mmCIF file of C-alpha atoms and ligand atoms in Angstrom:
data_model
loop_
_atom_site.group_PDB
_atom_site.id
_atom_site.type_symbol
_atom_site.label_atom_id
_atom_site.label_comp_id
_atom_site.label_asym_id
_atom_site.label_seq_id
_atom_site.Cartn_x
_atom_site.Cartn_y
_atom_site.Cartn_z
ATOM 1 C CA MET A 1 12.666 -39.109 -10.005
ATOM 2 C CA GLY A 2 12.693 -37.129 -13.188
ATOM 3 C CA LEU A 3 13.485 -33.928 -14.971
ATOM 4 C CA TYR A 4 11.258 -31.081 -15.974
ATOM 5 C CA HIS A 5 11.602 -27.630 -17.540
ATOM 6 C CA CYS A 6 9.965 -24.549 -16.081
ATOM 7 C CA GLU A 7 10.083 -20.770 -16.050
ATOM 8 C CA GLY A 8 10.148 -19.047 -12.708
ATOM 9 C CA ILE A 9 10.910 -16.011 -10.579
ATOM 10 C CA ILE A 10 13.027 -16.396 -7.453
ATOM 11 C CA LEU A 11 10.973 -15.311 -4.446
ATOM 12 C CA ARG A 12 13.569 -16.119 -1.837
ATOM 13 C CA THR A 13 16.946 -17.730 -1.360
ATOM 14 C CA ARG A 14 18.603 -19.132 1.716
ATOM 15 C CA GLY A 15 21.866 -20.841 2.406
ATOM 16 C CA LEU A 16 22.204 -24.568 2.866
ATOM 17 C CA GLY A 17 25.442 -25.839 4.354
ATOM 18 C CA GLU A 18 28.548 -24.014 3.198
ATOM 19 C CA ALA A 19 28.151 -24.006 -0.539
ATOM 20 C CA ASP A 20 24.551 -24.592 -1.506
ATOM 21 C CA ARG A 21 21.563 -22.376 -1.801
ATOM 22 C CA ILE A 22 17.875 -23.253 -1.552
ATOM 23 C CA VAL A 23 15.773 -21.190 -3.914
ATOM 24 C CA THR A 24 12.044 -20.671 -3.627
ATOM 25 C CA LEU A 25 10.914 -20.362 -7.189
ATOM 26 C CA PHE A 26 7.478 -19.267 -8.317
ATOM 27 C CA THR A 27 7.011 -21.056 -11.612
ATOM 28 C CA LYS A 28 4.438 -20.678 -14.320
ATOM 29 C CA GLU A 29 4.075 -24.427 -14.778
ATOM 30 C CA LYS A 30 4.265 -25.855 -11.243
ATOM 31 C CA GLY A 31 3.432 -23.005 -8.904
ATOM 32 C CA LYS A 32 5.759 -22.381 -5.986
ATOM 33 C CA ILE A 33 8.583 -24.889 -5.662
ATOM 34 C CA GLU A 34 11.770 -25.209 -3.652
ATOM 35 C CA ALA A 35 14.976 -26.512 -5.136
ATOM 36 C CA VAL A 36 18.609 -26.808 -4.120
ATOM 37 C CA ALA A 37 21.160 -25.012 -6.250
ATOM 38 C CA ARG A 38 24.280 -27.053 -5.555
ATOM 39 C CA GLY A 39 27.406 -24.953 -5.165
ATOM 40 C CA ALA A 40 25.512 -21.706 -5.806
ATOM 41 C CA ARG A 41 27.358 -19.928 -2.994
ATOM 42 C CA ARG A 42 30.783 -20.660 -4.435
ATOM 43 C CA PRO A 43 31.976 -17.616 -6.399
ATOM 44 C CA ARG A 44 32.876 -19.456 -9.585
ATOM 45 C CA ASN A 45 29.818 -21.683 -9.711
ATOM 46 C CA ARG A 46 27.670 -21.330 -12.839
ATOM 47 C CA LEU A 47 24.510 -21.013 -10.723
ATOM 48 C CA VAL A 48 25.697 -17.979 -8.705
ATOM 49 C CA GLY A 49 24.555 -15.332 -11.145
ATOM 50 C CA VAL A 50 21.222 -16.897 -11.980
ATOM 51 C CA THR A 51 20.077 -17.606 -8.446
ATOM 52 C CA GLN A 52 19.783 -14.032 -7.170
ATOM 53 C CA GLN A 53 16.505 -12.891 -5.642
ATOM 54 C CA PHE A 54 13.921 -11.674 -8.230
ATOM 55 C CA SER A 55 15.765 -13.351 -11.134
ATOM 56 C CA TYR A 56 13.473 -14.619 -13.847
ATOM 57 C CA LEU A 57 14.884 -17.799 -15.268
ATOM 58 C CA LYS A 58 14.368 -20.849 -17.367
ATOM 59 C CA ALA A 59 15.199 -23.873 -15.280
ATOM 60 C CA LEU A 60 15.703 -27.567 -15.536
ATOM 61 C CA ILE A 61 14.677 -29.241 -12.301
ATOM 62 C CA PHE A 62 15.714 -32.677 -11.215
ATOM 63 C CA THR A 63 13.187 -34.201 -8.853
ATOM 64 C CA GLY A 64 14.945 -36.096 -6.127
ATOM 65 C CA LYS A 65 13.769 -38.251 -3.252
ATOM 66 C CA SER A 66 13.913 -35.373 -0.789
ATOM 67 C CA LEU A 67 14.705 -31.934 -2.195
ATOM 68 C CA ASP A 68 14.413 -31.106 -5.868
ATOM 69 C CA GLN A 69 17.566 -29.861 -7.518
ATOM 70 C CA LEU A 70 18.131 -26.954 -9.843
ATOM 71 C CA SER A 71 20.093 -28.770 -12.482
ATOM 72 C CA GLN A 72 20.453 -26.033 -15.116
ATOM 73 C CA ALA A 73 19.310 -22.449 -15.255
ATOM 74 C CA GLU A 74 19.338 -19.738 -17.872
ATOM 75 C CA LEU A 75 18.576 -16.124 -17.066
ATOM 76 C CA ILE A 76 15.637 -14.586 -18.928
ATOM 77 C CA LYS A 77 15.695 -11.292 -16.997
ATOM 78 C CA SER A 78 17.856 -10.498 -13.995
ATOM 79 C CA PHE A 79 15.816 -7.576 -12.561
ATOM 80 C CA ALA A 80 19.179 -6.258 -11.321
ATOM 81 C CA PRO A 81 17.847 -2.665 -10.909
ATOM 82 C CA LEU A 82 15.562 -4.018 -8.173
ATOM 83 C CA ARG A 83 18.588 -5.193 -6.203
ATOM 84 C CA ASP A 84 20.629 -2.040 -6.801
ATOM 85 C CA ASP A 85 18.078 0.448 -5.472
ATOM 86 C CA LEU A 86 17.370 0.072 -1.749
ATOM 87 C CA LEU A 87 13.772 1.308 -1.896
ATOM 88 C CA LYS A 88 12.878 -0.813 -4.918
ATOM 89 C CA MET A 89 14.552 -3.788 -3.330
ATOM 90 C CA ALA A 90 12.404 -3.231 -0.230
ATOM 91 C CA TYR A 91 9.234 -3.135 -2.339
ATOM 92 C CA ALA A 92 10.168 -6.188 -4.400
ATOM 93 C CA THR A 93 11.100 -8.095 -1.224
ATOM 94 C CA TRP A 94 7.745 -7.139 0.281
ATOM 95 C CA TRP A 95 5.848 -8.390 -2.786
ATOM 96 C CA THR A 96 7.769 -11.641 -2.960
ATOM 97 C CA GLU A 97 7.419 -12.276 0.783
ATOM 98 C CA VAL A 98 3.648 -11.812 0.588
ATOM 99 C CA LEU A 99 3.540 -14.287 -2.283
ATOM 100 C CA ASP A 100 5.790 -16.708 -0.462
ATOM 101 C CA VAL A 101 3.616 -16.568 2.651
ATOM 102 C CA PHE A 102 0.268 -16.895 0.884
ATOM 103 C CA LEU A 103 1.049 -19.333 -1.917
ATOM 104 C CA PRO A 104 0.987 -23.003 -1.020
ATOM 105 C CA LEU A 105 3.681 -25.208 -2.538
ATOM 106 C CA ASN A 106 2.984 -26.845 -5.920
ATOM 107 C CA GLU A 107 -0.279 -25.052 -6.643
ATOM 108 C CA VAL A 108 -0.290 -23.811 -10.232
ATOM 109 C CA ASN A 109 -1.429 -20.222 -10.627
ATOM 110 C CA SER A 110 -0.244 -18.798 -13.926
ATOM 111 C CA ASP A 111 -2.389 -15.625 -13.580
ATOM 112 C CA VAL A 112 -0.549 -14.666 -10.405
ATOM 113 C CA PHE A 113 2.749 -15.567 -12.011
ATOM 114 C CA LEU A 114 2.109 -13.277 -14.983
ATOM 115 C CA PHE A 115 0.865 -10.541 -12.643
ATOM 116 C CA LEU A 116 4.073 -10.705 -10.588
ATOM 117 C CA LEU A 117 6.169 -10.611 -13.735
ATOM 118 C CA ALA A 118 4.281 -7.574 -15.064
ATOM 119 C CA GLY A 119 4.509 -5.909 -11.645
ATOM 120 C CA LEU A 120 8.289 -6.348 -11.409
ATOM 121 C CA VAL A 121 8.731 -4.908 -14.910
ATOM 122 C CA VAL A 122 6.803 -1.775 -13.856
ATOM 123 C CA LEU A 123 8.596 -1.587 -10.491
ATOM 124 C CA GLU A 124 11.942 -1.549 -12.257
ATOM 125 C CA LYS A 125 11.012 1.644 -14.117
ATOM 126 C CA VAL A 126 8.671 3.622 -11.848
ATOM 127 C CA PRO A 127 10.257 6.670 -10.135
ATOM 128 C CA ASP A 128 8.161 6.351 -6.941
ATOM 129 C CA PRO A 129 6.671 2.874 -6.412
ATOM 130 C CA MET A 130 4.195 3.833 -3.667
ATOM 131 C CA LEU A 131 0.897 3.818 -5.583
ATOM 132 C CA VAL A 132 1.962 1.017 -7.911
ATOM 133 C CA SER A 133 2.631 -1.042 -4.802
ATOM 134 C CA ARG A 134 -0.824 -0.252 -3.364
ATOM 135 C CA ALA A 135 -2.407 -1.484 -6.612
ATOM 136 C CA PHE A 136 -0.182 -4.549 -6.583
ATOM 137 C CA GLU A 137 -1.054 -5.355 -2.951
ATOM 138 C CA LEU A 138 -4.780 -4.964 -3.521
ATOM 139 C CA ARG A 139 -4.843 -7.047 -6.679
ATOM 140 C CA LEU A 140 -2.656 -9.705 -5.184
ATOM 141 C CA LEU A 141 -5.181 -10.048 -2.368
ATOM 142 C CA LYS A 142 -7.891 -10.534 -4.965
ATOM 143 C CA TYR A 143 -5.886 -13.126 -6.900
ATOM 144 C CA LEU A 144 -5.125 -15.006 -3.690
ATOM 145 C CA GLY A 145 -8.763 -15.088 -2.620
ATOM 146 C CA TYR A 146 -8.597 -12.441 0.110
ATOM 147 C CA GLU A 147 -10.274 -9.609 -1.762
ATOM 148 C CA PRO A 148 -11.352 -6.940 0.728
ATOM 149 C CA VAL A 149 -15.011 -5.863 0.507
ATOM 150 C CA LEU A 150 -14.911 -2.218 -0.572
ATOM 151 C CA ASP A 151 -18.252 -1.666 -2.306
ATOM 152 C CA ARG A 152 -20.690 -2.450 0.524
ATOM 153 C CA CYS A 153 -20.867 -3.173 4.218
ATOM 154 C CA VAL A 154 -19.286 -6.537 4.962
ATOM 155 C CA GLY A 155 -21.823 -7.053 7.781
ATOM 156 C CA CYS A 156 -25.283 -6.316 6.296
ATOM 157 C CA ARG A 157 -24.182 -6.298 2.607
ATOM 158 C CA LYS A 158 -25.895 -2.942 2.059
ATOM 159 C CA ALA A 159 -24.146 -0.566 -0.318
ATOM 160 C CA GLU A 160 -25.664 2.718 0.872
ATOM 161 C CA GLY A 161 -23.074 3.618 3.486
ATOM 162 C CA PRO A 162 -21.985 5.782 5.104
ATOM 163 C CA TYR A 163 -19.194 3.557 6.318
ATOM 164 C CA VAL A 164 -17.430 4.161 9.593
ATOM 165 C CA GLY A 165 -14.294 2.389 8.517
ATOM 166 C CA PHE A 166 -12.544 -0.733 7.346
ATOM 167 C CA ALA A 167 -12.480 -3.677 9.738
ATOM 168 C CA PRO A 168 -9.359 -5.777 9.005
ATOM 169 C CA SER A 169 -10.724 -8.701 11.036
ATOM 170 C CA GLU A 170 -13.931 -8.762 8.929
ATOM 171 C CA GLY A 171 -12.148 -8.046 5.669
ATOM 172 C CA GLY A 172 -14.248 -5.089 4.624
ATOM 173 C CA LEU A 173 -16.098 -1.864 5.275
ATOM 174 C CA LEU A 174 -18.602 -1.572 8.089
ATOM 175 C CA CYS A 175 -21.655 0.695 8.278
ATOM 176 C CA ARG A 176 -22.565 2.469 11.483
ATOM 177 C CA SER A 177 -25.143 -0.035 12.687
ATOM 178 C CA CYS A 178 -22.931 -3.053 11.946
ATOM 179 C CA ALA A 179 -19.952 -1.430 13.652
ATOM 180 C CA GLY A 180 -22.239 -1.269 16.720
ATOM 181 C CA ALA A 181 -21.063 0.111 19.999
ATOM 182 C CA GLY A 182 -17.418 -0.195 19.078
ATOM 183 C CA GLY A 183 -14.746 -2.461 20.425
ATOM 184 C CA MET A 184 -13.762 -3.523 16.924
ATOM 185 C CA ASN A 185 -10.563 -2.228 15.430
ATOM 186 C CA LEU A 186 -11.610 0.037 12.565
ATOM 187 C CA ILE A 187 -9.413 1.912 10.144
ATOM 188 C CA PRO A 188 -11.040 5.142 9.004
ATOM 189 C CA VAL A 189 -11.003 5.639 5.277
ATOM 190 C CA ARG A 190 -12.023 8.843 3.499
ATOM 191 C CA PRO A 191 -14.543 8.502 0.644
ATOM 192 C CA ALA A 192 -11.926 9.856 -1.805
ATOM 193 C CA ALA A 193 -9.411 7.248 -0.671
ATOM 194 C CA LEU A 194 -12.049 4.558 -0.973
ATOM 195 C CA ALA A 195 -12.898 5.637 -4.518
ATOM 196 C CA PHE A 196 -9.219 5.544 -5.427
ATOM 197 C CA LEU A 197 -8.830 2.108 -3.854
ATOM 198 C CA ARG A 198 -11.692 0.778 -6.007
ATOM 199 C CA GLU A 199 -10.082 2.349 -9.057
ATOM 200 C CA LEU A 200 -6.868 0.475 -8.304
ATOM 201 C CA TYR A 201 -8.617 -2.783 -9.173
ATOM 202 C CA GLN A 202 -8.970 -1.635 -12.773
ATOM 203 C CA VAL A 203 -6.073 0.656 -13.546
ATOM 204 C CA ASP A 204 -3.178 -0.453 -15.730
ATOM 205 C CA LEU A 205 0.011 -0.556 -13.622
ATOM 206 C CA ARG A 206 2.035 1.129 -16.396
ATOM 207 C CA GLU A 207 -0.463 3.990 -16.560
ATOM 208 C CA LEU A 208 -0.483 4.324 -12.776
ATOM 209 C CA ALA A 209 3.322 4.468 -12.785
ATOM 210 C CA ARG A 210 3.177 7.675 -14.829
ATOM 211 C CA ARG A 211 0.866 9.490 -12.393
ATOM 212 C CA PRO A 212 2.168 11.834 -9.695
ATOM 213 C CA VAL A 213 2.255 10.185 -6.270
ATOM 214 C CA ASP A 214 0.218 11.634 -3.403
ATOM 215 C CA PRO A 215 2.169 10.354 -0.354
ATOM 216 C CA ALA A 216 -0.699 11.070 2.079
ATOM 217 C CA LEU A 217 -3.058 8.943 0.003
ATOM 218 C CA GLY A 218 -0.419 6.240 -0.418
ATOM 219 C CA ASN A 219 0.087 6.113 3.353
ATOM 220 C CA GLU A 220 -3.620 6.054 4.098
ATOM 221 C CA LEU A 221 -4.174 3.103 1.776
ATOM 222 C CA GLY A 222 -0.958 1.513 3.007
ATOM 223 C CA HIS A 223 -2.203 1.562 6.581
ATOM 224 C CA LEU A 224 -5.356 -0.278 5.529
ATOM 225 C CA LEU A 225 -3.696 -2.814 3.239
ATOM 226 C CA PHE A 226 -0.665 -3.492 5.460
ATOM 227 C CA THR A 227 -2.879 -4.111 8.495
ATOM 228 C CA PHE A 228 -5.137 -6.429 6.520
ATOM 229 C CA ILE A 229 -2.292 -8.376 4.902
ATOM 230 C CA GLN A 230 -0.407 -8.661 8.192
ATOM 231 C CA LEU A 231 -3.520 -10.001 9.922
ATOM 232 C CA ARG A 232 -4.186 -12.564 7.173
ATOM 233 C CA ALA A 233 -0.529 -13.664 7.096
ATOM 234 C CA GLU A 234 -0.770 -14.691 10.756
ATOM 235 C CA LYS A 235 2.942 -14.167 11.229
ATOM 236 C CA PRO A 236 5.236 -11.129 11.255
ATOM 237 C CA LEU A 237 6.281 -10.055 7.781
ATOM 238 C CA LYS A 238 9.902 -8.957 8.060
ATOM 239 C CA SER A 239 9.960 -7.190 4.730
ATOM 240 C CA LEU A 240 7.061 -4.966 5.792
ATOM 241 C CA SER A 241 8.884 -3.690 8.888
ATOM 242 C CA PHE A 242 11.893 -3.023 6.703
ATOM 243 C CA LEU A 243 9.877 -1.169 4.072
ATOM 244 C CA GLN A 244 8.154 0.917 6.728
ATOM 245 C CA SER A 245 11.369 1.804 8.496
ATOM 246 C CA LEU A 246 12.864 2.791 5.174
ATOM 247 C CA MET A 247 9.991 5.116 4.457
ATOM 248 C CA ALA A 248 9.879 6.371 8.056
ATOM 249 C CA TRP A 249 6.291 5.477 7.686
ATOM 250 C CA THR A 250 3.869 6.245 10.513
ATOM 251 C CA PRO A 251 0.212 5.266 10.615
ATOM 252 C CA PRO A 252 -2.411 8.008 10.710
ATOM 253 C CA GLU A 253 -3.232 8.902 14.324
ATOM 254 C CA SER A 254 -6.995 8.864 14.096
ATOM 255 C CA ASP A 255 -7.653 5.120 14.483
ATOM 256 C CA LEU A 256 -11.028 4.489 16.034
ATOM 257 C CA ASN A 257 -11.024 1.770 18.618
HETATM 258 ZN ZN1 LIG B 1 -23.812 -2.914 7.773
#
């Protein structure tokens, strides 16, 4: 039993009983935690406004025998524009679901925390989030230890290419001889798209947000990253289906099987 202060971003909320809300908070100090916000679903409760999804808050947590309790909370940034714009909400929900699925509870990762915070700040402002999201997805994979191999063949480790495609199950590119007679699910990726994907590791998100968006490129990279993330998540990601339906997104037809 005890009290501690932390700073965190709300990844997810869900109802508990009639009046309470459980918040999944990604904190700088303690990693991902879950806490009950007592009364947070009653309209006049002081925790209502601060326990919205994506809110960035300063919190005082009371550690109980079972569930921790959000004792006090003060809003640092509400990220309200992310809840008011359907497309941005879909992107932010997708990012926070990926984090929620991949981050274990109570594992401190302040780099990822600061990356999410920076990402949400850019998302709030960017006119079309597509390429910013691709960069976010790719870098999140790297931070979480699932970095796809994009600079050589994941089979023989040779960097000469040419590559026949990206193998989500192997987590990287495959050359012709490693891809063998087929049977493996490969996602074709054009050399230009591959070069752009590698660039996304380096580029500043704010700078990327100012560039014009090429939807065909965004979709091509999306197909690769979504398939890979979905496979690694090992469970259906609801926010991804929602984002895709919102964008009337269809995968390129030329998958090699
Ligand atoms: Zn190879």
